Short mmCIF file of C-alpha atoms in Angstrom, two decimals:
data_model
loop_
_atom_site.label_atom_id
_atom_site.label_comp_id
_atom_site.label_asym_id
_atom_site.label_seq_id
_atom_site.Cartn_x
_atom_site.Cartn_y
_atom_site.Cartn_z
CA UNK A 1 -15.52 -20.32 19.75
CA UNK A 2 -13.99 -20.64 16.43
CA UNK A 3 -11.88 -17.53 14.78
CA UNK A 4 -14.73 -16.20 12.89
CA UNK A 5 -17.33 -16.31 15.89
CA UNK A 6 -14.42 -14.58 17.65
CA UNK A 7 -13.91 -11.50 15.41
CA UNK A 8 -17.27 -10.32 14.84
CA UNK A 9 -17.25 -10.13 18.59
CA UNK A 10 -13.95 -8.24 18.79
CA UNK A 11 -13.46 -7.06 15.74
CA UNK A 12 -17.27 -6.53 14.13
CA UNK A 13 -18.90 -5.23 17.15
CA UNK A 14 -15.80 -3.52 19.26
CA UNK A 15 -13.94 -2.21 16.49
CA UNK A 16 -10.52 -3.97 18.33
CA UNK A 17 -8.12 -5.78 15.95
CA UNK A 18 -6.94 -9.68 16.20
CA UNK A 19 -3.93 -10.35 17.54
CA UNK A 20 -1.19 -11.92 16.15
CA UNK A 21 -2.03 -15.46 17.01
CA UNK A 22 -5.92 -14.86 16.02
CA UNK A 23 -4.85 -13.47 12.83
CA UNK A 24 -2.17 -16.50 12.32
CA UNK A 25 -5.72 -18.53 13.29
CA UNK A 26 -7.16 -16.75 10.08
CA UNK A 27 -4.45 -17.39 7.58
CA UNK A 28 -4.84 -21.51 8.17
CA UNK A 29 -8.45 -21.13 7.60
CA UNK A 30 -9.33 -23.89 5.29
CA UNK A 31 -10.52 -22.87 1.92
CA UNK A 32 -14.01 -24.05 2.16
CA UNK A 33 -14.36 -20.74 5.13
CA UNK A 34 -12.99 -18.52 2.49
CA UNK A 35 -16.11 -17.05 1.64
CA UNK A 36 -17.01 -16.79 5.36
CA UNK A 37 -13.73 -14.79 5.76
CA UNK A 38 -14.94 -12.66 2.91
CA UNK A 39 -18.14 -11.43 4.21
CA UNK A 40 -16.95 -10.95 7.75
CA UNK A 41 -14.15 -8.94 6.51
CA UNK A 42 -16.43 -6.37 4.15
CA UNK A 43 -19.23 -6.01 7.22
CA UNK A 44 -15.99 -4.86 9.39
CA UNK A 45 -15.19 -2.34 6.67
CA UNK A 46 -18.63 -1.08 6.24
CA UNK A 47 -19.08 -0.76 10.18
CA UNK A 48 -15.97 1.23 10.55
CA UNK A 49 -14.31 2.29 7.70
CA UNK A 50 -17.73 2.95 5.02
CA UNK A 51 -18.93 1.47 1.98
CA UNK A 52 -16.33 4.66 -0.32
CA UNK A 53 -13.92 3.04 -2.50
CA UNK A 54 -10.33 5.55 -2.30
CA UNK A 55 -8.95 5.59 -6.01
CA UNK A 56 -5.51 6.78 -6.10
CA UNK A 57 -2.76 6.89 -9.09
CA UNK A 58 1.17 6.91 -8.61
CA UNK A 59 3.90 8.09 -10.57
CA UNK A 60 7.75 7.91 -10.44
CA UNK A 61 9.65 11.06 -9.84
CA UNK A 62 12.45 9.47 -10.13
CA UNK A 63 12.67 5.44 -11.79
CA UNK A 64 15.57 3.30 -11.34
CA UNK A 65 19.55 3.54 -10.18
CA UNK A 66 18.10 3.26 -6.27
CA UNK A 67 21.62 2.23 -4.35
CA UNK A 68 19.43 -0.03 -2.39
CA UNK A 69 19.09 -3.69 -2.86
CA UNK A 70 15.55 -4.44 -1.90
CA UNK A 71 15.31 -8.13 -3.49
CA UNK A 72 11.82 -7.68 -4.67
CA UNK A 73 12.96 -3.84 -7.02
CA UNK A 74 13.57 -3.61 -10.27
CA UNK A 75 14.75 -0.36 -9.69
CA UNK A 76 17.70 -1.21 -7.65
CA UNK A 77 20.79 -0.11 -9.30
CA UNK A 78 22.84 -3.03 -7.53
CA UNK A 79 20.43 -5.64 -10.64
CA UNK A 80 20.52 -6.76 -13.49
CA UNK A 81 16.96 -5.74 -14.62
CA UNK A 82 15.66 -3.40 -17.40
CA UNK A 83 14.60 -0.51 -15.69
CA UNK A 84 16.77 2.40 -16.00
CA UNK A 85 17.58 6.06 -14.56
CA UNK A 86 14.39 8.57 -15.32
CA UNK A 87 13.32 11.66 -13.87
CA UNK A 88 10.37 13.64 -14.82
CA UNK A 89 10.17 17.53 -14.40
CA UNK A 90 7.42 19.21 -12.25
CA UNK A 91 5.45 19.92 -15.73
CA UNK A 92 4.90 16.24 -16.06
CA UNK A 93 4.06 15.90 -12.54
CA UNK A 94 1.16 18.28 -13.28
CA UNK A 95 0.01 16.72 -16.09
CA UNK A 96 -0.50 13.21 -14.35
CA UNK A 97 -2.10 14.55 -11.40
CA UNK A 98 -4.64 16.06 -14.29
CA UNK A 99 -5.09 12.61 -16.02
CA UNK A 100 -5.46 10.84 -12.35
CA UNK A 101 -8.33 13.16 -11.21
CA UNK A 102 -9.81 12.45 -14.11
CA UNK A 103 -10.58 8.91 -12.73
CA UNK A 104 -12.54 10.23 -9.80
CA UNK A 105 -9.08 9.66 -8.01
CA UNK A 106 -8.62 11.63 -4.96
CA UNK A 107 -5.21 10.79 -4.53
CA UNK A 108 -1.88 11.14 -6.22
CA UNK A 109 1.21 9.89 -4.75
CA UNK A 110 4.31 10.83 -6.17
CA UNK A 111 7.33 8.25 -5.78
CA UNK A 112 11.02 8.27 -5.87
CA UNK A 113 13.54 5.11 -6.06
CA UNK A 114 15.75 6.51 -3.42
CA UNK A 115 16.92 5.51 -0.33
CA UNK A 116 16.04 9.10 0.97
CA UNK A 117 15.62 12.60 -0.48
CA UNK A 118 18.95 15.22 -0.59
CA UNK A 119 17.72 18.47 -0.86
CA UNK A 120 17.59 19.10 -4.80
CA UNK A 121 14.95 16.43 -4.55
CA UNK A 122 13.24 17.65 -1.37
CA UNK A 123 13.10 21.12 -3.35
CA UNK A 124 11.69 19.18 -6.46
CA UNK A 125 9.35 18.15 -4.05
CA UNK A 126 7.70 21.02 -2.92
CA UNK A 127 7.49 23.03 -6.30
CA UNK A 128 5.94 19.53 -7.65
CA UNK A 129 3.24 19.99 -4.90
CA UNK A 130 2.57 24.00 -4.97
CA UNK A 131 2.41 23.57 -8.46
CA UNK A 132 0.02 20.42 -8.32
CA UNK A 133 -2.42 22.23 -6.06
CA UNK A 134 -2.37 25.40 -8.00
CA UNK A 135 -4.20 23.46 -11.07
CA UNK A 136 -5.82 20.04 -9.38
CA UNK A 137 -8.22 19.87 -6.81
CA UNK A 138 -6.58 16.05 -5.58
CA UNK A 139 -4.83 15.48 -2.48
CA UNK A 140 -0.91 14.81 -2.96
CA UNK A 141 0.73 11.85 -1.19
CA UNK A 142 4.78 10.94 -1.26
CA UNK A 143 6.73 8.44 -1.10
CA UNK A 144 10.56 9.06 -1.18
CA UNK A 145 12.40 6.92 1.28
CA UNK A 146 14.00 7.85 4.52
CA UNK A 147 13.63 11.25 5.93
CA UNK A 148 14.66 13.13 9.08
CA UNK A 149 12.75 15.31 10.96
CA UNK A 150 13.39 18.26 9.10
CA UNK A 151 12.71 16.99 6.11
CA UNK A 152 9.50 15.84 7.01
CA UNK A 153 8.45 18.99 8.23
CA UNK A 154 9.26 20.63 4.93
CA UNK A 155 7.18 18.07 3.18
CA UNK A 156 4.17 19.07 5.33
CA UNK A 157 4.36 22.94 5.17
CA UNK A 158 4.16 21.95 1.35
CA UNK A 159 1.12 20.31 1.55
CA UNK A 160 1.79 16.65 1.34
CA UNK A 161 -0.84 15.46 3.19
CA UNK A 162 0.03 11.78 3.51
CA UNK A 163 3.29 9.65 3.41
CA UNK A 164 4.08 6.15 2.24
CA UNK A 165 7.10 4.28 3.41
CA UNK A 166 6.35 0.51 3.57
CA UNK A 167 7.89 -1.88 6.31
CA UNK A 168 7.52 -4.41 3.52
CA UNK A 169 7.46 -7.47 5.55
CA UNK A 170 7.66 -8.72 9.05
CA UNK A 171 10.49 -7.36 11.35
CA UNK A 172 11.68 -10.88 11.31
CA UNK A 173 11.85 -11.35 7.89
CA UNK A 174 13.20 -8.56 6.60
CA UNK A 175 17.08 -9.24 6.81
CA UNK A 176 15.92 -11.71 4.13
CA UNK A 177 14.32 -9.09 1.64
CA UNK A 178 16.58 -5.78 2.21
CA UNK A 179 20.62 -5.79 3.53
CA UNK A 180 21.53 -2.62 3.03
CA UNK A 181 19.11 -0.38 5.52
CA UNK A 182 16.91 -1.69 8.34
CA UNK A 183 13.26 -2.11 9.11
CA UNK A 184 13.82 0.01 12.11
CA UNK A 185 15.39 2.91 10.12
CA UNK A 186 11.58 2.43 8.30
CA UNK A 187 9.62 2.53 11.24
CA UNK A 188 11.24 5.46 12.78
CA UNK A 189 10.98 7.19 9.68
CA UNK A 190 6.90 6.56 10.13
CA UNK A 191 7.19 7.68 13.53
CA UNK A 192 8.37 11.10 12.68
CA UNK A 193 5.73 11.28 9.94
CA UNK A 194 3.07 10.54 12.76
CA UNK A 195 4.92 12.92 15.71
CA UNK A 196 4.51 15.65 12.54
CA UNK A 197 0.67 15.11 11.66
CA UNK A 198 0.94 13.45 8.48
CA UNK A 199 -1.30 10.54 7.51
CA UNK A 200 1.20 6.86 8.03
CA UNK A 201 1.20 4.45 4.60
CA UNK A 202 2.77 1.76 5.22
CA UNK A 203 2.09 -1.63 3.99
CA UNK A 204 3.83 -4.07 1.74
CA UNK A 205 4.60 -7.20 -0.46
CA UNK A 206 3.33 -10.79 0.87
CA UNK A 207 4.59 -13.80 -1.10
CA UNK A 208 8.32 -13.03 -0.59
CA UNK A 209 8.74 -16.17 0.87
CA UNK A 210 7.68 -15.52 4.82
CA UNK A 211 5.90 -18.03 6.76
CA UNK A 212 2.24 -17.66 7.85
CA UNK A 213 3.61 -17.07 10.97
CA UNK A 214 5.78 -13.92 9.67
CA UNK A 215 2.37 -12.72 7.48
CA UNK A 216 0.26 -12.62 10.95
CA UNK A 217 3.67 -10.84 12.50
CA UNK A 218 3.80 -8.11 9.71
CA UNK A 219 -0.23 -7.41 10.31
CA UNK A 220 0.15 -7.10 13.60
CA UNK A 221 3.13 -4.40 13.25
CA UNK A 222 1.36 -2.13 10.79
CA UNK A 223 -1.19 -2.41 12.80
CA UNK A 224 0.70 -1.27 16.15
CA UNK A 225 1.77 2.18 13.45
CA UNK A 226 -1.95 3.00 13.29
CA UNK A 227 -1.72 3.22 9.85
CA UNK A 228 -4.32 5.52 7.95
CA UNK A 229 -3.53 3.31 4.97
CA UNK A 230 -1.81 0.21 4.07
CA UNK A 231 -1.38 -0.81 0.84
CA UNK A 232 -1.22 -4.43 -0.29
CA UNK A 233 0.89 -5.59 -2.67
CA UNK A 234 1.19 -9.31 -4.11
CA UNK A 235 4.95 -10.30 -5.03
CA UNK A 236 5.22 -10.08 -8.98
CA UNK A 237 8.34 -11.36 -9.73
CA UNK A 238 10.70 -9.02 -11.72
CA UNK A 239 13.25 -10.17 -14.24
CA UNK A 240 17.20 -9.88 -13.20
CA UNK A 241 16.36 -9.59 -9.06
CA UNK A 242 16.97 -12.03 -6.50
CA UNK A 243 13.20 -13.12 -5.85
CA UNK A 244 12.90 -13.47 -9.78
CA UNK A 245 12.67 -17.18 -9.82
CA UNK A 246 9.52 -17.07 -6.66
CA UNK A 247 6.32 -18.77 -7.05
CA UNK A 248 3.29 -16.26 -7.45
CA UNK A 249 1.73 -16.14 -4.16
CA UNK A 250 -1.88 -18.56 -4.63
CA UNK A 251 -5.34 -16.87 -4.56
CA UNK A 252 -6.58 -18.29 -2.09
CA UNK A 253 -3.83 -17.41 0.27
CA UNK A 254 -3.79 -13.56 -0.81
CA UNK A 255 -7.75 -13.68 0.37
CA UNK A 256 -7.03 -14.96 3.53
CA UNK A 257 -4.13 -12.32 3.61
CA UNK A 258 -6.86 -9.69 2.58
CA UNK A 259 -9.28 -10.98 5.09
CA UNK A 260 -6.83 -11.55 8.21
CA UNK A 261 -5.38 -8.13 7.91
CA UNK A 262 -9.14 -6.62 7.38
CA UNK A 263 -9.52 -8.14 10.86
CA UNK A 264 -6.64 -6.98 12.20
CA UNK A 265 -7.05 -3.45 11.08
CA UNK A 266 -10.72 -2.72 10.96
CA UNK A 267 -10.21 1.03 10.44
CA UNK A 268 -7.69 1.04 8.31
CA UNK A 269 -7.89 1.91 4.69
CA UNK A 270 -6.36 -1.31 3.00
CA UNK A 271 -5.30 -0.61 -0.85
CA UNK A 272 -5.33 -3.11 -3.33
CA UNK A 273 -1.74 -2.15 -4.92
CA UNK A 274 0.63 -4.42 -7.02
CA UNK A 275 0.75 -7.83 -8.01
CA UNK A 276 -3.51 -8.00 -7.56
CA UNK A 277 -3.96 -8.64 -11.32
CA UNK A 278 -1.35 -11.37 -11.55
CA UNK A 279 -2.57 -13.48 -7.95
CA UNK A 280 -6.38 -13.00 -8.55
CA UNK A 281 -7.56 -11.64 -11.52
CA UNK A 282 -10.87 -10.22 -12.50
CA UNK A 283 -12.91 -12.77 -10.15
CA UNK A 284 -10.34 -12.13 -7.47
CA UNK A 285 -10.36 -8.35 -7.25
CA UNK A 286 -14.14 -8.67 -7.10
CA UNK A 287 -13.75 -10.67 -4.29
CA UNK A 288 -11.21 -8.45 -2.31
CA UNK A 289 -13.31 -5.59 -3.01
CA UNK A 290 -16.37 -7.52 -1.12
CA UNK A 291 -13.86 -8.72 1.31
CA UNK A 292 -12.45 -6.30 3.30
CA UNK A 293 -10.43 -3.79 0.72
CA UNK A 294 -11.50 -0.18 0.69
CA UNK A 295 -8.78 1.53 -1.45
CA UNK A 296 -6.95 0.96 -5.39
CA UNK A 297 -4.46 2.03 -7.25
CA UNK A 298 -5.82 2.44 -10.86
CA UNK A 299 -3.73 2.26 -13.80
CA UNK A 300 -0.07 0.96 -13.54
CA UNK A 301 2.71 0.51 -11.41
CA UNK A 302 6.24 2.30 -10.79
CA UNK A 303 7.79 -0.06 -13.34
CA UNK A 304 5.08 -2.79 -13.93
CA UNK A 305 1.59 -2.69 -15.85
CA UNK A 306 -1.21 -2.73 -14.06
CA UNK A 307 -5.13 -3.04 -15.18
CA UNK A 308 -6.83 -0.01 -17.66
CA UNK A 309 -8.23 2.24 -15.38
CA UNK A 310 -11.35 1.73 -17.35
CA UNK A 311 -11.87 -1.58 -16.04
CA UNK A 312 -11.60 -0.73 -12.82
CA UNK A 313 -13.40 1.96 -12.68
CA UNK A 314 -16.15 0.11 -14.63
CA UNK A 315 -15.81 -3.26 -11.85
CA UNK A 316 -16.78 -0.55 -8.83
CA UNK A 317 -19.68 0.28 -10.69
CA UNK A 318 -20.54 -3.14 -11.39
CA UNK A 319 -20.28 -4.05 -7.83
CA UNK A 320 -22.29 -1.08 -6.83
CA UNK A 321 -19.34 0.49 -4.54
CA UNK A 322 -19.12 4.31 -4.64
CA UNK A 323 -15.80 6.27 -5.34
CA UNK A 324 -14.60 8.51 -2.43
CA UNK A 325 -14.76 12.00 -3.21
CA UNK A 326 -12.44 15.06 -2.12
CA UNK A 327 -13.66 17.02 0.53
CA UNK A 328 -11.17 19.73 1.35
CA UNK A 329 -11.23 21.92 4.11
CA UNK A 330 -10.40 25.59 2.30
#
């Protein structure tokens, strides 16, 4: 039975993921079962995730001067790269979550470059998201580094409703990326986001240099989180860091990415995030949308530009895939 006959067995029919040699079998797939890969994924998706496209936008909080020294950031304060020290106040906050729901978004996810939150920022926080909900009807995500228990309880009785905090790559790998924290301190942090009832993001950057081996390893560890999202993100090298000089990760290998962690995941919501524009373009993106992705990020990144939300916005139509709407419970 070859790989593909093998998923829509487990995967397609039983809703159970690949494991990590199955999706390993998926990432050596020769090119010529790409589109094979591609339609397998998107009937898994539409089976058990839904044919609803999630549109989400991010901002910063706070850009740049991060003490850590993940190799892949321009906003580590440790590199030489252009980014530099911002912070926005909650009025600003309020005024992107306007101009994101004004996509059809139903997410905004506010971010922070810090290896976790003290408490002027954990305060920041939760005036951000009062004040947020008082004048959008979106959901509000976060993302600022390592928390304790407390502090994720605070950021739930404010009404963040999900929480991002990405392993970034496989357990294995990861001494390679980041040196100054752990990818356990990451994964506990997602455990006490879970133990607390928040929705788990985690995801995180392929082309860093891991194997094919280590890419089937990190699927098969977000999937063991039971994510409710993982976002994908395609390595785009950033002037003055340590991965600066890395090859852009080929098309072909991000689809099989997309496809093998579609497989291992099949109710997951899997988010195209950064990096898509550089590794596959217009034609690409279509493809990923057909091929297992479920979830964007429209317009651009914490320091990098991503595509017009126009053109996004206009490609779901095109492809005849609807936009996720809110649906509160009040």
């Amino acid at each position: 039975m070859t790989i593909l006959e093998t998923a829509r067995v487990k995967v397609l029919e039983n809703g159970t993921g690949l494991d990590q040699a199955e999706v390993l079998e998926v990432l050596n797939l020769p090119e010529s079962e790409i589109p094979a890969l591609m339609e397998m994924a998107h009937q898994v998706r539409l089976k058990w995730c839904g044919e609803e496209v999630e549109v989400e936008g991010i901002i910063s909080l706070k850009t740049g001067g991060c003490p850590e020294d993940c190799h892949f950031c321009s906003q580590s304060g440790l590199f030489e790269s252009p980014v530099r020290s911002v912070w926005l106040d909650i009025a600003q906050l309020v005024e992107a979550a306007k101009q994101t729901a004004k996509s059809g978004a139903t997410e905004f996810c506010i971010v922070a470059a810090v290896k976790g939150p003290d408490e002027k920022l954990v305060e920041q926080m939760e005036q951000a998201v009062a004040a947020i909900h008082a004048e959008v009807d979106i959901e509000v995500a976060a993302s600022i580094g390592t928390l304790d228990a407390q502090q994720v309880e605070r950021l739930a009785r404010a009404g963040v409703h999900r929480y991002n905090h990405n392993l970034e790559t496989a357990r294995s790998y990861f001494p390679e990326v980041v040196s100054t924290h752990t990818w356990e301190e990451r994964r506990d942090t997602l455990h006490l986001v879970a133990d607390a009832g928040l929705e788990v993001c985690s995801g995180g950057i392929l082309g860093m240099g891991e194997t094919l081996e280590q890419r089937a390893e990190f699927a098969v560890q977000l999937a063991e989180l039971n994510p409710t999202e993982v976002p994908m993100n395609f390595l785009d090298p950033r002037p003055g860091t340590p991965f600066a000089d890395l090859p852009l990760m080929e098309a072909p290998d991000a689809l099989r990415a997309i496809g093998a962690f579609r497989l291992a995941m099949p109710h997951t919501t899997l988010r195209f995030a950064g990096g898509r524009e550089l590794t596959l373009g217009d034609q690409g993106a279509e493809q990923g949308l057909l091929g297992g992705i479920n979830a964007l990020i429209v317009g651009n990144y914490l320091t990098t530009m991503g595509r017009p939300m126009e053109r996004d916005l206009d490609m779901m139509d095109r492809l005849q895939l609807p936009i996720k709407v809110l649906n509160k419970v009040i």
